Coordinates of C-alpha atoms in Angstrom, one line a residue:
X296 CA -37.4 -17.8 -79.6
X297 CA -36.6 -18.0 -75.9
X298 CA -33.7 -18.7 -74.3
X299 CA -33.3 -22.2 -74.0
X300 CA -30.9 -24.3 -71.4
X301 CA -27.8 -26.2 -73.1
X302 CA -27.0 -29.5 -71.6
X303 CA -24.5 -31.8 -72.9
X304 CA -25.2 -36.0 -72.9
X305 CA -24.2 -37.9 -70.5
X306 CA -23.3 -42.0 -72.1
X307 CA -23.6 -44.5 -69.6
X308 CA -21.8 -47.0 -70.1
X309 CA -24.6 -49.6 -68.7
X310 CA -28.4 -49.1 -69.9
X311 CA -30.8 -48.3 -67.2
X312 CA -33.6 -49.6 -69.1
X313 CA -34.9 -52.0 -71.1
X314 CA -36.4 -49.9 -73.6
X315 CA -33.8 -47.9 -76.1
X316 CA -34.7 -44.7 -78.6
X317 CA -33.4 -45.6 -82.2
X318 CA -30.9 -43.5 -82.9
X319 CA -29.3 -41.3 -85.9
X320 CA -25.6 -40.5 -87.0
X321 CA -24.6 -37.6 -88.5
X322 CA -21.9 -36.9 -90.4
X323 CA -20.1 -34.5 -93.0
X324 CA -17.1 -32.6 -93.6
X325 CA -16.3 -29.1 -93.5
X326 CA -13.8 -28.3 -96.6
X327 CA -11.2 -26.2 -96.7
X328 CA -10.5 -25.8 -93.3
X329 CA -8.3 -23.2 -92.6
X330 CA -5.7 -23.3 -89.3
X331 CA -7.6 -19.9 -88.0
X332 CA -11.0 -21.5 -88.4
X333 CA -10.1 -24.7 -86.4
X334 CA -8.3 -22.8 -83.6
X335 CA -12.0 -20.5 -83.1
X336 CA -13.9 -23.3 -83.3
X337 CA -12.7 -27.0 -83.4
X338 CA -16.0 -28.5 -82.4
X339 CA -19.5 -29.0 -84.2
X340 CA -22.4 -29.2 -82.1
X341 CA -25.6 -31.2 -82.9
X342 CA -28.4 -31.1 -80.6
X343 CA -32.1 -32.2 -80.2
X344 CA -35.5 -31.6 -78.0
X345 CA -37.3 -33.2 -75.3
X346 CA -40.6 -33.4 -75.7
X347 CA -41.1 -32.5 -71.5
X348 CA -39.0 -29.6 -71.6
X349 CA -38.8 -27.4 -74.1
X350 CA -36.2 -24.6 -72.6
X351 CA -33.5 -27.8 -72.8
X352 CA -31.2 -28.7 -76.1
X353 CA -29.6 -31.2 -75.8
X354 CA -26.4 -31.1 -77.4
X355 CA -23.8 -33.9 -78.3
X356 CA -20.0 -31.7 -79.6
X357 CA -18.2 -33.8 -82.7
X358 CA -15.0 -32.6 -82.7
X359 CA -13.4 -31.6 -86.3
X360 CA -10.4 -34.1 -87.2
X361 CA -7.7 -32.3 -89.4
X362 CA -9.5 -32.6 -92.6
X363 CA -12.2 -30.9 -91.5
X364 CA -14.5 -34.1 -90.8
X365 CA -17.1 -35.1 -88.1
X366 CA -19.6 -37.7 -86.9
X367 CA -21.7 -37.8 -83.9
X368 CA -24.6 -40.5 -83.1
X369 CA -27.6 -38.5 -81.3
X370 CA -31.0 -40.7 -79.9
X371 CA -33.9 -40.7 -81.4
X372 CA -37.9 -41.0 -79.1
X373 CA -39.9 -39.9 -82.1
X374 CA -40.1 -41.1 -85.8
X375 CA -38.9 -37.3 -87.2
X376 CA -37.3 -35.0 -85.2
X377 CA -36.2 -31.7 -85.8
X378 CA -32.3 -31.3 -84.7
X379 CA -29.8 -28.2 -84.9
X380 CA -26.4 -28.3 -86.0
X381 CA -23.7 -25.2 -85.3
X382 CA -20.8 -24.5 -86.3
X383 CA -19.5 -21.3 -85.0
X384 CA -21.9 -18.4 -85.8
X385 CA -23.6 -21.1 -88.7
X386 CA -26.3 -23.3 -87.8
X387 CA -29.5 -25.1 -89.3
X388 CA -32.5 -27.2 -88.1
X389 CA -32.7 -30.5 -90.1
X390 CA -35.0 -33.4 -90.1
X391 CA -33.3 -36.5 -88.4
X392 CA -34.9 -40.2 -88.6
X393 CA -33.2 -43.6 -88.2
X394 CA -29.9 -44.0 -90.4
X395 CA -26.9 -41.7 -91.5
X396 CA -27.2 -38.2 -92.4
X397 CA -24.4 -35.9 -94.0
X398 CA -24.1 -32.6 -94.0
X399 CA -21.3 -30.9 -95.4
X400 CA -19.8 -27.3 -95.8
X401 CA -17.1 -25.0 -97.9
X402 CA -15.2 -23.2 -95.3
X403 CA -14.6 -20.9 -98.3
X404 CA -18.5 -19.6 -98.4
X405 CA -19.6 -19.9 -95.0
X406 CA -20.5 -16.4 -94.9
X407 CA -21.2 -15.7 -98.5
X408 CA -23.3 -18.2 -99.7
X409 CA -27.3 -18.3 -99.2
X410 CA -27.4 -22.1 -98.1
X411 CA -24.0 -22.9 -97.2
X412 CA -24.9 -26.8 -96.5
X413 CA -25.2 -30.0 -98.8
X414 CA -27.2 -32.6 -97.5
X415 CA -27.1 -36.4 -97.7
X416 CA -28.1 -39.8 -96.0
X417 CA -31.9 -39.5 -94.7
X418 CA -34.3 -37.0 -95.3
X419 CA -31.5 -35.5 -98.0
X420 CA -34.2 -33.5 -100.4
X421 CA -35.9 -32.6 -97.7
X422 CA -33.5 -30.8 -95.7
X423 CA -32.0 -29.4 -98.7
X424 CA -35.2 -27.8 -99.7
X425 CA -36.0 -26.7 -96.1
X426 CA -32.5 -25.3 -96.0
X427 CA -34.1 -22.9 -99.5
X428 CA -37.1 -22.1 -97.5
X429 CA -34.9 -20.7 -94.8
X430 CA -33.1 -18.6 -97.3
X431 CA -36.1 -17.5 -99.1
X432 CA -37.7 -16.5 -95.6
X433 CA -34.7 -14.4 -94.6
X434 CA -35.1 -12.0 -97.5
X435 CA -39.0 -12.4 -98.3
X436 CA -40.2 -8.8 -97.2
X437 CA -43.6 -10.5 -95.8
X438 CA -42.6 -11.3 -92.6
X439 CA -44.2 -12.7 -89.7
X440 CA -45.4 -10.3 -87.6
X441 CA -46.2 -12.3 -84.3
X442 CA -46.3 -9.1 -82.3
X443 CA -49.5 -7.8 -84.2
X444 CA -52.0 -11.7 -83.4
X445 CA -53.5 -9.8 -80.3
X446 CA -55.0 -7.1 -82.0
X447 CA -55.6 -9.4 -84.8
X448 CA -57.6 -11.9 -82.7
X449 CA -59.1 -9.8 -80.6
X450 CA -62.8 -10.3 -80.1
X451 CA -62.9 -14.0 -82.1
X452 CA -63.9 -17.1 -80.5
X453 CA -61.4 -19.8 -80.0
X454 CA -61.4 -21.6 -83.4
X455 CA -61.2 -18.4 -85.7
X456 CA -58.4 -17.4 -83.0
X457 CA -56.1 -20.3 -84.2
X458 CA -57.1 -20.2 -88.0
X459 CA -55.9 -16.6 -87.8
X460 CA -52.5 -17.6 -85.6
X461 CA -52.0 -20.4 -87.8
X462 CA -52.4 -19.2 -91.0
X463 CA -50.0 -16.0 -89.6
X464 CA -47.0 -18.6 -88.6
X465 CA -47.7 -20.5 -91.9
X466 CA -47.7 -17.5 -94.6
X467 CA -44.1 -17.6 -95.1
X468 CA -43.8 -21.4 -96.4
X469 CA -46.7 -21.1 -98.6
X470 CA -45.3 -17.4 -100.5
X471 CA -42.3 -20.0 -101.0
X472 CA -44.3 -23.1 -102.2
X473 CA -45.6 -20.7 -105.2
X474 CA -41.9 -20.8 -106.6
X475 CA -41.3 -24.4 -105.6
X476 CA -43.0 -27.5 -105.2
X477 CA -42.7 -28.8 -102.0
X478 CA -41.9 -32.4 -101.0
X479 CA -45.1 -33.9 -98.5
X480 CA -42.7 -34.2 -95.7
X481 CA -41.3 -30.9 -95.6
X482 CA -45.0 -29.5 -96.0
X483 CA -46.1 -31.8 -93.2
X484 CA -42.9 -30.4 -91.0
X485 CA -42.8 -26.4 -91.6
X486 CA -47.0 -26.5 -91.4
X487 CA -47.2 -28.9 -88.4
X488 CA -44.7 -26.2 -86.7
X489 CA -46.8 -23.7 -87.8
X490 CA -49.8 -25.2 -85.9
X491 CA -48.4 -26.0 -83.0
X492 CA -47.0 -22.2 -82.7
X493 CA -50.5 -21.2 -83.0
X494 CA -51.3 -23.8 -80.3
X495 CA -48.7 -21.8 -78.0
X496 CA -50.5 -18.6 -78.3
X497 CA -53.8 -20.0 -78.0
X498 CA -52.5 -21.4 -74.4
X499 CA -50.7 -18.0 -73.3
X500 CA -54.0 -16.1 -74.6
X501 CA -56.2 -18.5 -72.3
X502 CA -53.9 -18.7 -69.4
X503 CA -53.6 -14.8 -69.7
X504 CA -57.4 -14.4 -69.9
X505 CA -58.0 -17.1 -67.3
X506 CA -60.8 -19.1 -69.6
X507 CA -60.8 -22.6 -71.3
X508 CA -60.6 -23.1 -74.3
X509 CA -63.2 -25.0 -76.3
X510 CA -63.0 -29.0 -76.5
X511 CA -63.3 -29.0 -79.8
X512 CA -59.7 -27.7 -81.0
X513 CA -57.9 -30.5 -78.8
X514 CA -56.8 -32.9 -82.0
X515 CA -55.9 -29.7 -84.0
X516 CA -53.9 -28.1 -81.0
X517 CA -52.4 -31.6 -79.8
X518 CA -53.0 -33.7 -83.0
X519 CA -53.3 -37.6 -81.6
X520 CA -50.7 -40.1 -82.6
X521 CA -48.2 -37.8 -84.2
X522 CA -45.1 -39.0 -84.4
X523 CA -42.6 -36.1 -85.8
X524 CA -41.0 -33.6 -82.8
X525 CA -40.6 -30.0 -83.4
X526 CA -39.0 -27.5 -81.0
X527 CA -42.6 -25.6 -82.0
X528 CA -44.3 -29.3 -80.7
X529 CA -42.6 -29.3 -77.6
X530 CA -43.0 -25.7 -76.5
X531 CA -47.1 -26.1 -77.3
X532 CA -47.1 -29.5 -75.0
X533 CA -45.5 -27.9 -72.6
X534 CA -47.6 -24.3 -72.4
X535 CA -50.7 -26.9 -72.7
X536 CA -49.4 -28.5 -69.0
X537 CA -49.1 -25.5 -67.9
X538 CA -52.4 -24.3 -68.7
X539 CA -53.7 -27.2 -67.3
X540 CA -52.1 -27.1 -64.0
X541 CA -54.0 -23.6 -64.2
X542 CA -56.9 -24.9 -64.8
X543 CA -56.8 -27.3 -61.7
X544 CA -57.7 -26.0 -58.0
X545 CA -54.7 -26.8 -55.8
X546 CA -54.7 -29.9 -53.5
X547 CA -53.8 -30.4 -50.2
X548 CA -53.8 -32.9 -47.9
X549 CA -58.2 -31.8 -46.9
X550 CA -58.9 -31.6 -50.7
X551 CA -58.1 -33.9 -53.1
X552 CA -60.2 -35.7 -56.1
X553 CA -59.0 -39.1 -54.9
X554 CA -61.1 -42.1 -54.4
X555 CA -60.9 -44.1 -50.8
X556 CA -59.4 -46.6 -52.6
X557 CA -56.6 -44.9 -54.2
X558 CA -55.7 -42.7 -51.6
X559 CA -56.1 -45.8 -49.0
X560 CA -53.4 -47.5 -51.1
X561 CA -51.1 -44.4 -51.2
X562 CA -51.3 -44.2 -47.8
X563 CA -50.2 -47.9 -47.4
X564 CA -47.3 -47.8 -49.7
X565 CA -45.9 -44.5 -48.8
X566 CA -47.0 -43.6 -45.3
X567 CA -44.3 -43.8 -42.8
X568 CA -44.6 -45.1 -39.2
X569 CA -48.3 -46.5 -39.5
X570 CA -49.5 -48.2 -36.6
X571 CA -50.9 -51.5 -37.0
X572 CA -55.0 -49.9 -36.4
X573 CA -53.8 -47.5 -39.0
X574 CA -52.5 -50.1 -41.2
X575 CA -55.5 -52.7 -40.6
X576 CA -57.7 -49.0 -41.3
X577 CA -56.3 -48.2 -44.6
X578 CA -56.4 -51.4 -45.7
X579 CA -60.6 -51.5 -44.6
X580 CA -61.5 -48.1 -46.7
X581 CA -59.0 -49.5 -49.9
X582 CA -61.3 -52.4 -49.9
X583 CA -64.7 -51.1 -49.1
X584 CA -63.8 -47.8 -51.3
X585 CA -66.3 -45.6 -48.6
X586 CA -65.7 -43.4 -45.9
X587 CA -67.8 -40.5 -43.8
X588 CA -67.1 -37.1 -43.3
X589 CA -65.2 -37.9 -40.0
X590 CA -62.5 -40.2 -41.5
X591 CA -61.0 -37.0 -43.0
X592 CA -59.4 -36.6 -40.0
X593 CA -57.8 -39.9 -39.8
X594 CA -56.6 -39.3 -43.5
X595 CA -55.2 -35.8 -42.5
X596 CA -53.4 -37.3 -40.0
X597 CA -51.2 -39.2 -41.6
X598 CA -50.7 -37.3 -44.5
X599 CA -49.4 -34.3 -42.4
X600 CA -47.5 -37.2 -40.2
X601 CA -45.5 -37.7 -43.5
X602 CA -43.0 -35.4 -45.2
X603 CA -43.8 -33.4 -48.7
X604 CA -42.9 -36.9 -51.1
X605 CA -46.3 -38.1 -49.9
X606 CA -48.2 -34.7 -50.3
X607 CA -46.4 -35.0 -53.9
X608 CA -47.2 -38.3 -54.6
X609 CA -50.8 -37.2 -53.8
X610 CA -50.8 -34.0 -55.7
X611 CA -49.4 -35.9 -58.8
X612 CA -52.1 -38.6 -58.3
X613 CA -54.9 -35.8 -58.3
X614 CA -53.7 -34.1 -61.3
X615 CA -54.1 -37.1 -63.4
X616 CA -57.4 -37.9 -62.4
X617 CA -58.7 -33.9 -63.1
X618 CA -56.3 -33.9 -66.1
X619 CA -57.6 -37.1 -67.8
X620 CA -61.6 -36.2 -66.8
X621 CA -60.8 -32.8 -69.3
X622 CA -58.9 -33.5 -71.4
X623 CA -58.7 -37.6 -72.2
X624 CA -56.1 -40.1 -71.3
X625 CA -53.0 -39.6 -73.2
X626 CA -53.3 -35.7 -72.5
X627 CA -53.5 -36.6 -69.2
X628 CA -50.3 -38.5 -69.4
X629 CA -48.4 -36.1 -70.9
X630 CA -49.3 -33.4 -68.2
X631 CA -48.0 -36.0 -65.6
X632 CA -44.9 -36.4 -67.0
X633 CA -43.9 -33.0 -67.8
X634 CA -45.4 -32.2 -64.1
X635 CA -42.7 -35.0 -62.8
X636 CA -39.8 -33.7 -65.1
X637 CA -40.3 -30.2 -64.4
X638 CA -39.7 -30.8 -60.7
X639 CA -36.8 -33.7 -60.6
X640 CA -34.6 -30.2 -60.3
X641 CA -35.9 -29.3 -57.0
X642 CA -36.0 -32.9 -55.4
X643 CA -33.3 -35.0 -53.5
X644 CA -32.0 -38.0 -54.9
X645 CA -34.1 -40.4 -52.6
X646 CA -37.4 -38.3 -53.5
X647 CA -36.8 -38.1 -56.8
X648 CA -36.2 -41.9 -57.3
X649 CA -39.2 -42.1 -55.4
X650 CA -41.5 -39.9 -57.7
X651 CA -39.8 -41.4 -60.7
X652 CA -40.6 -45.3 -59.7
X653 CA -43.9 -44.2 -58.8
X654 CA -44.6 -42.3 -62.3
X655 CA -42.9 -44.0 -64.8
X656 CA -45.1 -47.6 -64.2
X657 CA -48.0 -45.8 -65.6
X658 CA -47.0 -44.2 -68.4
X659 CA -48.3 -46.4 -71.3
X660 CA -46.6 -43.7 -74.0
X661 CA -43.4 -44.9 -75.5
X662 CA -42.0 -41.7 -76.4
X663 CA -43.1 -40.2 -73.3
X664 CA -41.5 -43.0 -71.2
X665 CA -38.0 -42.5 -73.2
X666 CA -38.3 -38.4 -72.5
X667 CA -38.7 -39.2 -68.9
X668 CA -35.9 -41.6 -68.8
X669 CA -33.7 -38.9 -70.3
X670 CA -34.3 -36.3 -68.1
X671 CA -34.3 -38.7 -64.8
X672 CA -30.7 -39.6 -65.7
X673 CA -29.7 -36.1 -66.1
X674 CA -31.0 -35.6 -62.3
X675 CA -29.2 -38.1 -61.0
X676 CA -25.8 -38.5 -62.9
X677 CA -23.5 -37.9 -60.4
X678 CA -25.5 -39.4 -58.0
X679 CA -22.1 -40.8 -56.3
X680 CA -20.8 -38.1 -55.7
X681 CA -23.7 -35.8 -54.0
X682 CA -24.1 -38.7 -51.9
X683 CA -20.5 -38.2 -50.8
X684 CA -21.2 -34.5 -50.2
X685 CA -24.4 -35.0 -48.1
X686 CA -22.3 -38.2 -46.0
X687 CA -19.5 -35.3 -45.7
X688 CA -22.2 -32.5 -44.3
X689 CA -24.1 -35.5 -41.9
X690 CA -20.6 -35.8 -40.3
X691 CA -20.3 -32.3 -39.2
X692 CA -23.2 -33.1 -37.4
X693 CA -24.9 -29.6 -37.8
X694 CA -21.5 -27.3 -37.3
X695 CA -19.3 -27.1 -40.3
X696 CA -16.9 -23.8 -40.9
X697 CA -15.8 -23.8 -44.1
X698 CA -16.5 -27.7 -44.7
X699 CA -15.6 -28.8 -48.6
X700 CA -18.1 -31.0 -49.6
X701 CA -17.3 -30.5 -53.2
X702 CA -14.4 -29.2 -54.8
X703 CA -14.6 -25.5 -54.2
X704 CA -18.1 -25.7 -52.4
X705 CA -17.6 -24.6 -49.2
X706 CA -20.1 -24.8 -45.8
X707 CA -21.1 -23.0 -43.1
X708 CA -23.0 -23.8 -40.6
X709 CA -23.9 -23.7 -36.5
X710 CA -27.0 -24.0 -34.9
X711 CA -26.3 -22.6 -32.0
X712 CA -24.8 -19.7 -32.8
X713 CA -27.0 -16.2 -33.8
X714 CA -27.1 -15.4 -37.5
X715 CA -25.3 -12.5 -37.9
X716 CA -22.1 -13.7 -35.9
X717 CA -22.3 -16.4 -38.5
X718 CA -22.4 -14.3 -41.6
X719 CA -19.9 -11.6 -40.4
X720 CA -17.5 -14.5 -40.6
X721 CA -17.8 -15.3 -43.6
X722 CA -17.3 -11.7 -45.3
X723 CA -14.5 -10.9 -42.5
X724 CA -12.6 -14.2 -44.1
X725 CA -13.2 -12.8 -47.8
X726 CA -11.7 -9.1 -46.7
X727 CA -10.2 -7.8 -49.5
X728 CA -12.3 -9.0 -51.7
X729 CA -15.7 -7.9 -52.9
X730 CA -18.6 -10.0 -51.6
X731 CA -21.7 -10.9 -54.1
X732 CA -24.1 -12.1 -51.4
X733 CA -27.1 -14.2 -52.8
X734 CA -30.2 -15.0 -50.8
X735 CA -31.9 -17.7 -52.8
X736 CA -33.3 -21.7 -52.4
X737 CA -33.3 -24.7 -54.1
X738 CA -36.9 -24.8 -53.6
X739 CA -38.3 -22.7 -56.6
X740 CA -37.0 -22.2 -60.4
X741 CA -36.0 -18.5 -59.8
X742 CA -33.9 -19.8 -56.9
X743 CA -31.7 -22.4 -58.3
X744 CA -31.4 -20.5 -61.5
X745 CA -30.2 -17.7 -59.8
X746 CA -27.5 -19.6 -57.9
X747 CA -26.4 -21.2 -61.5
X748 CA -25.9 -18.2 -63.2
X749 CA -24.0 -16.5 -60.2
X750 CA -21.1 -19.2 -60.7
X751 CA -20.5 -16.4 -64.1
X752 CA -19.4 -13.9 -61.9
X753 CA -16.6 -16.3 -60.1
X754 CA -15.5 -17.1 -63.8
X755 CA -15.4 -13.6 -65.4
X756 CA -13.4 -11.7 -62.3
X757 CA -11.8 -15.0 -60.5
X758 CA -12.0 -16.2 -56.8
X759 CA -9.6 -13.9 -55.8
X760 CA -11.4 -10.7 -56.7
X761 CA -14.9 -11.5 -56.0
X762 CA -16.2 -13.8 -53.6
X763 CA -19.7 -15.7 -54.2
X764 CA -22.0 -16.6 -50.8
X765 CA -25.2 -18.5 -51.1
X766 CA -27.8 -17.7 -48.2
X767 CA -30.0 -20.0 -48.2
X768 CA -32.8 -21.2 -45.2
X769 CA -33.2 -24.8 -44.1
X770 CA -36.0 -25.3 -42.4
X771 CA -36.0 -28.3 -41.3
X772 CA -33.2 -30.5 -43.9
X773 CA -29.8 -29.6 -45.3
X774 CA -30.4 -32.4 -48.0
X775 CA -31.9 -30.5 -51.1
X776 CA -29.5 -27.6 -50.6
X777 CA -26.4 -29.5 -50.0
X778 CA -27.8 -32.2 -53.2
X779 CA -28.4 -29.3 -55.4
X780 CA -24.6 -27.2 -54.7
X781 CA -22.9 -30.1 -55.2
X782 CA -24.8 -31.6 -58.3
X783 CA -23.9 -28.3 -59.8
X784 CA -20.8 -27.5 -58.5
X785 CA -21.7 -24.2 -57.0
X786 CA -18.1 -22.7 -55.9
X787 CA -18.2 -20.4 -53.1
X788 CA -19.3 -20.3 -50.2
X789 CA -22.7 -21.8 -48.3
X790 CA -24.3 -20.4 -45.2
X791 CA -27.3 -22.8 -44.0
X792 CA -28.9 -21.0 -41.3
X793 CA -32.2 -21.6 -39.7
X794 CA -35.2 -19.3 -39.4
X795 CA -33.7 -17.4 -36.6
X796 CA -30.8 -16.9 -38.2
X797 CA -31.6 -16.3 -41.2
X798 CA -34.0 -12.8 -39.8
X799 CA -31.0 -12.1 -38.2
X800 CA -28.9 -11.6 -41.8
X801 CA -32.6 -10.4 -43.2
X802 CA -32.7 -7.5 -40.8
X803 CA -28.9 -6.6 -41.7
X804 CA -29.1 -6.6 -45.4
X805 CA -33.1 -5.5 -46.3
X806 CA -33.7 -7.7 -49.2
X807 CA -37.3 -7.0 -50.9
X808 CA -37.8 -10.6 -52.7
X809 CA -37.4 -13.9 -51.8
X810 CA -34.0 -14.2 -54.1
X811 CA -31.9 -11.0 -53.8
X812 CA -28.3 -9.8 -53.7
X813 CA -26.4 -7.4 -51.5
X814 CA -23.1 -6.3 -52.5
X815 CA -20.2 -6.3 -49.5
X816 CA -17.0 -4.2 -50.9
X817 CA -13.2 -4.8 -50.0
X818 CA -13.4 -3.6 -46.4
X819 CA -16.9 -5.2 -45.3
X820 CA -19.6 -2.6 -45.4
X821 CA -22.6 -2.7 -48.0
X822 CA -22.3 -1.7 -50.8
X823 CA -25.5 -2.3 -52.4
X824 CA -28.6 -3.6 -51.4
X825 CA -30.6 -5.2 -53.2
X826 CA -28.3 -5.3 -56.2
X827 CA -28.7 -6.6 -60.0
X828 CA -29.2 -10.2 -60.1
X829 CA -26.8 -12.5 -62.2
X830 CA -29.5 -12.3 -65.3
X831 CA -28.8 -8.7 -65.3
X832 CA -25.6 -8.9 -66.2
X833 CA -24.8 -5.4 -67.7
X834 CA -26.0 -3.7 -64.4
X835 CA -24.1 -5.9 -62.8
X836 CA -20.9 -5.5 -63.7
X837 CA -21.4 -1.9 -63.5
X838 CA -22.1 -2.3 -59.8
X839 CA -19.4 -5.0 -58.9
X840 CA -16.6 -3.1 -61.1
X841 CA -17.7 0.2 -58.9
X842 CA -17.0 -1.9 -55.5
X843 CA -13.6 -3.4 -57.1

């Protein structure tokens, strides 16, 4: 299973839309809870999917009261959904649908006993039985050996491919439905997940192999109207975007699949500065829906004119269109959404307000409007605060030493002055200290989850033994990086240098990728280039704890 994000819910206290997930509450009791129990772990932990992204859980804690009881309400987009509930080194998928479920443990037989939980409430005999399938699985000696599908595929077309990758995820629960009878909506959960597994490896086989796979497997690899949500489920949708993203020849702003009309009304709403020709232009082609070869040009223009949010809107606009001419409407809409959700991370909070207004009108999907909804609110939580940040960096007016902008969060920054002067600053205030240096950008995935998981190496040796500093290139805005530190609270400190200055640093500390770390010991001289980043965190401490 791969490693998947934890984020905890966020209840607002006022409802930013009208439309509302039904919900579940889950409840139970773990008995017998000892003293030395509670003190390791005090808290249960129930947590769900989203359909858009399936690295996420998202997790709601109940904490335990003194005898041993606990009840958290989670949300509910889909019908059936697959949740997870832990309790210390114990945990469990169940099936969650509108209502109350229990679930409840002996503190005595945590560790002993082959299915530790009792279920009640909704979907009680199902998740009971599911929990004895889980059991039976762990000691069945058939297992499923994913590892071995290549070979076993190898040379079949597409719809043989999945039988075989199906019927490989699936073995398991039917050697265990030959020594019990199975209830219909356990078979339709554990079989459904099986499929959709299969789906996933169909889409990393074709994406691998740069081919399409054959129109008639889209209900059995994306089954229409179906209205249970598996982890399995989410991960296939999401592999299936990407594959289609693949599939699609990148746009820019002298290539796109756009009618004159649409793009004429794109440029209307969201071009900037238009003169009044341009405007009285525009609004010509949006209602004659022609143009010639030379209005290119005049299209161009003003696309380029305009910052990325318009080359976006366009790029988003273009990927429906191809999407929904291969693939049908509501796959169309789901690769539009997860397009949108998978890059709120790397957008300000006026962009991706922007993006979101402009998506979320035409999604038609329910369940797909409730997942975006989720996710957008994630983005933009603390949105009062990272204003106050970015209002606190404007101020500096481009030359900040050491400005706070967030507690702990520290910036640096001169125009004017050359990029090494600036960085030797830095380390020569952090003398004494070792120096993890981390070129990265809030631009790409690697980047910003790079500069997440560095903030480990502040907590496991403390401010005062290692020092963290973010390089990072601004182009032409300080807003995304200065959104994205302070969103995440990224202690340490910031240096926002332009290009010059940032070839300056380059041509100091050699890195080979766009996100790479130099190590700078106690008295200021390298100590490593192009050391282990913070997802290598073994080799890492070996090099930091030889600098210490």
């Amino acid at each position: 299973m791969p490693h998947r994000c934890l984020f905890l819910f966020i209840i607002l206290s006022v409802p930013l839309f009208a439309q509302t997930p039904d919900s579940v509450t889950v409840t139970g009791r773990i008995r017998n809870l000892s003293a030395r129990l509670y003190r390791e772990s005090p808290t249960v932990l129930v947590s769900r999917n989203n359909i858009l992204q399936a690295g996420r859980e998202f997790i709601r804690p109940a904490p335990l009261n003194a005898d041993g009881t606990f009840r958290v309400t989670m949300p509910l987009v889909y019908a059936q959904e697959e949740m997870y509930f832990n309790y210390g080194r114990i945990s469990t998928p169940f099936l969650a649908a509108p209502g109350t479920l229990t679930i409840d443990l002996n503190a005595d037989s945590l560790f002993t006993a082959s299915v530790p939980f009792r279920f009640g409430g909704v979907n009680a005999q199902v998740n009971q039985q599911f929990a004895r399938f889980k059991a039976f699985e762990a000691i069945s000696p058939q297992k499923t050996d994913v590892e071995e599908l290549p070979e076993k595929v190898q040379n079949l077309d597409d719809q043989n491919a999945f039988k075989v990758a199906a019927s490989t995820y699936q073995t398991p629960f039917l050697l265990f439905t030959r020594q019990e009878k199975p209830f219909p909506l356990l078979t339709r959960w554990v079989m459904s997940a099986g499929n959709y597994n299969a789906a996933s490896f169909l889409y990393d086989k074709a994406s691998y192999e740069s081919k399409a796979i054959v129109k008639v497997l889209n209900d059995s690899l994306r089954p229409p109207n179906d209205r249970l949500l598996t982890a399995a489920r989410a991960s296939a949708m999401n592999r299936f975007a990407e594959y289609v993203v693949q599939q699609q020849p990148t746009t820019t702003s002298g290539n796109t699949n756009l009618s004159v009309r649409t793009l004429s009304g794109l440029l209307l709403r969201y071009g900037r500065n238009l003169t009044p020709d341009e405007r009285s232009r525009l609004e010509t082609f949006q209602e004659k829906n022609t143009a010639i070869a030379n209005d290119l040009r005049f299209f161009t223009t003003i696309i380029r004119r305009n910052d990325d949010s318009l080359q976006r809107i366009i790029n988003y606009e273009s990927l429906i269109q191809r999407a929904g001419s291969g693939f049908g409407s509501a796959s169309a809409e789901y690769v539009a959404a997860y397009w949108l959700a998978a890059a709120l991370p790397g957008l300000t909070l006026n962009f991706a307000q922007l993006l979101y207004d402009h998506a979320r009108r035409q999604l038609t999907d329910p369940a797909l409007t409730l997942s975006l909804d989720e996710l957008y609110r994630l983005e933009v939580k603390d949105s009062t605060r990272i204003r106050a940040a970015v209002q606190t960096t404007q101020k500096a007016n481009g030359t900040a030493n050491a400005l706070e902008i967030s507690p702990g969060v520290f910036i640096n920054q001169n125009p004017v002055a050359d990029g090494r002067t600036l960085f030797d600053r830095v380390v020569d205030a952090n003398r004494g200290k070792v120096v993890y240096v981390l070129l990265t950008s809030a631009e790409t995935e690697a980047g910003r989850q790079a500069a997440l998981d560095a903030q480990r190496i502040r907590e496991q040796y403390g401010p005062r033994n290692v020092a963290l500093v973010y390089l990072t290139l601004i182009t032409t805005d300080t807003r995304p990086w200065v959104e994205f530190s302070a969103k995440h609270n990224l202690a340490g400190d910031h240096l926002l240098l332009n290009v010059a200055q940032i070839s300056d640093v380059m041509a100091y500390l050699r890195p080979t990728d766009d996100v790479s770390a130099t190590i700078i010991n106690r008295v200021g001289k390298v100590g490593r280039r192009n050391a282990p980043l913070p997802d290598a965190p073994e080799e890492l401490r070996k090099v930091l704890e030889k600098n210490l």
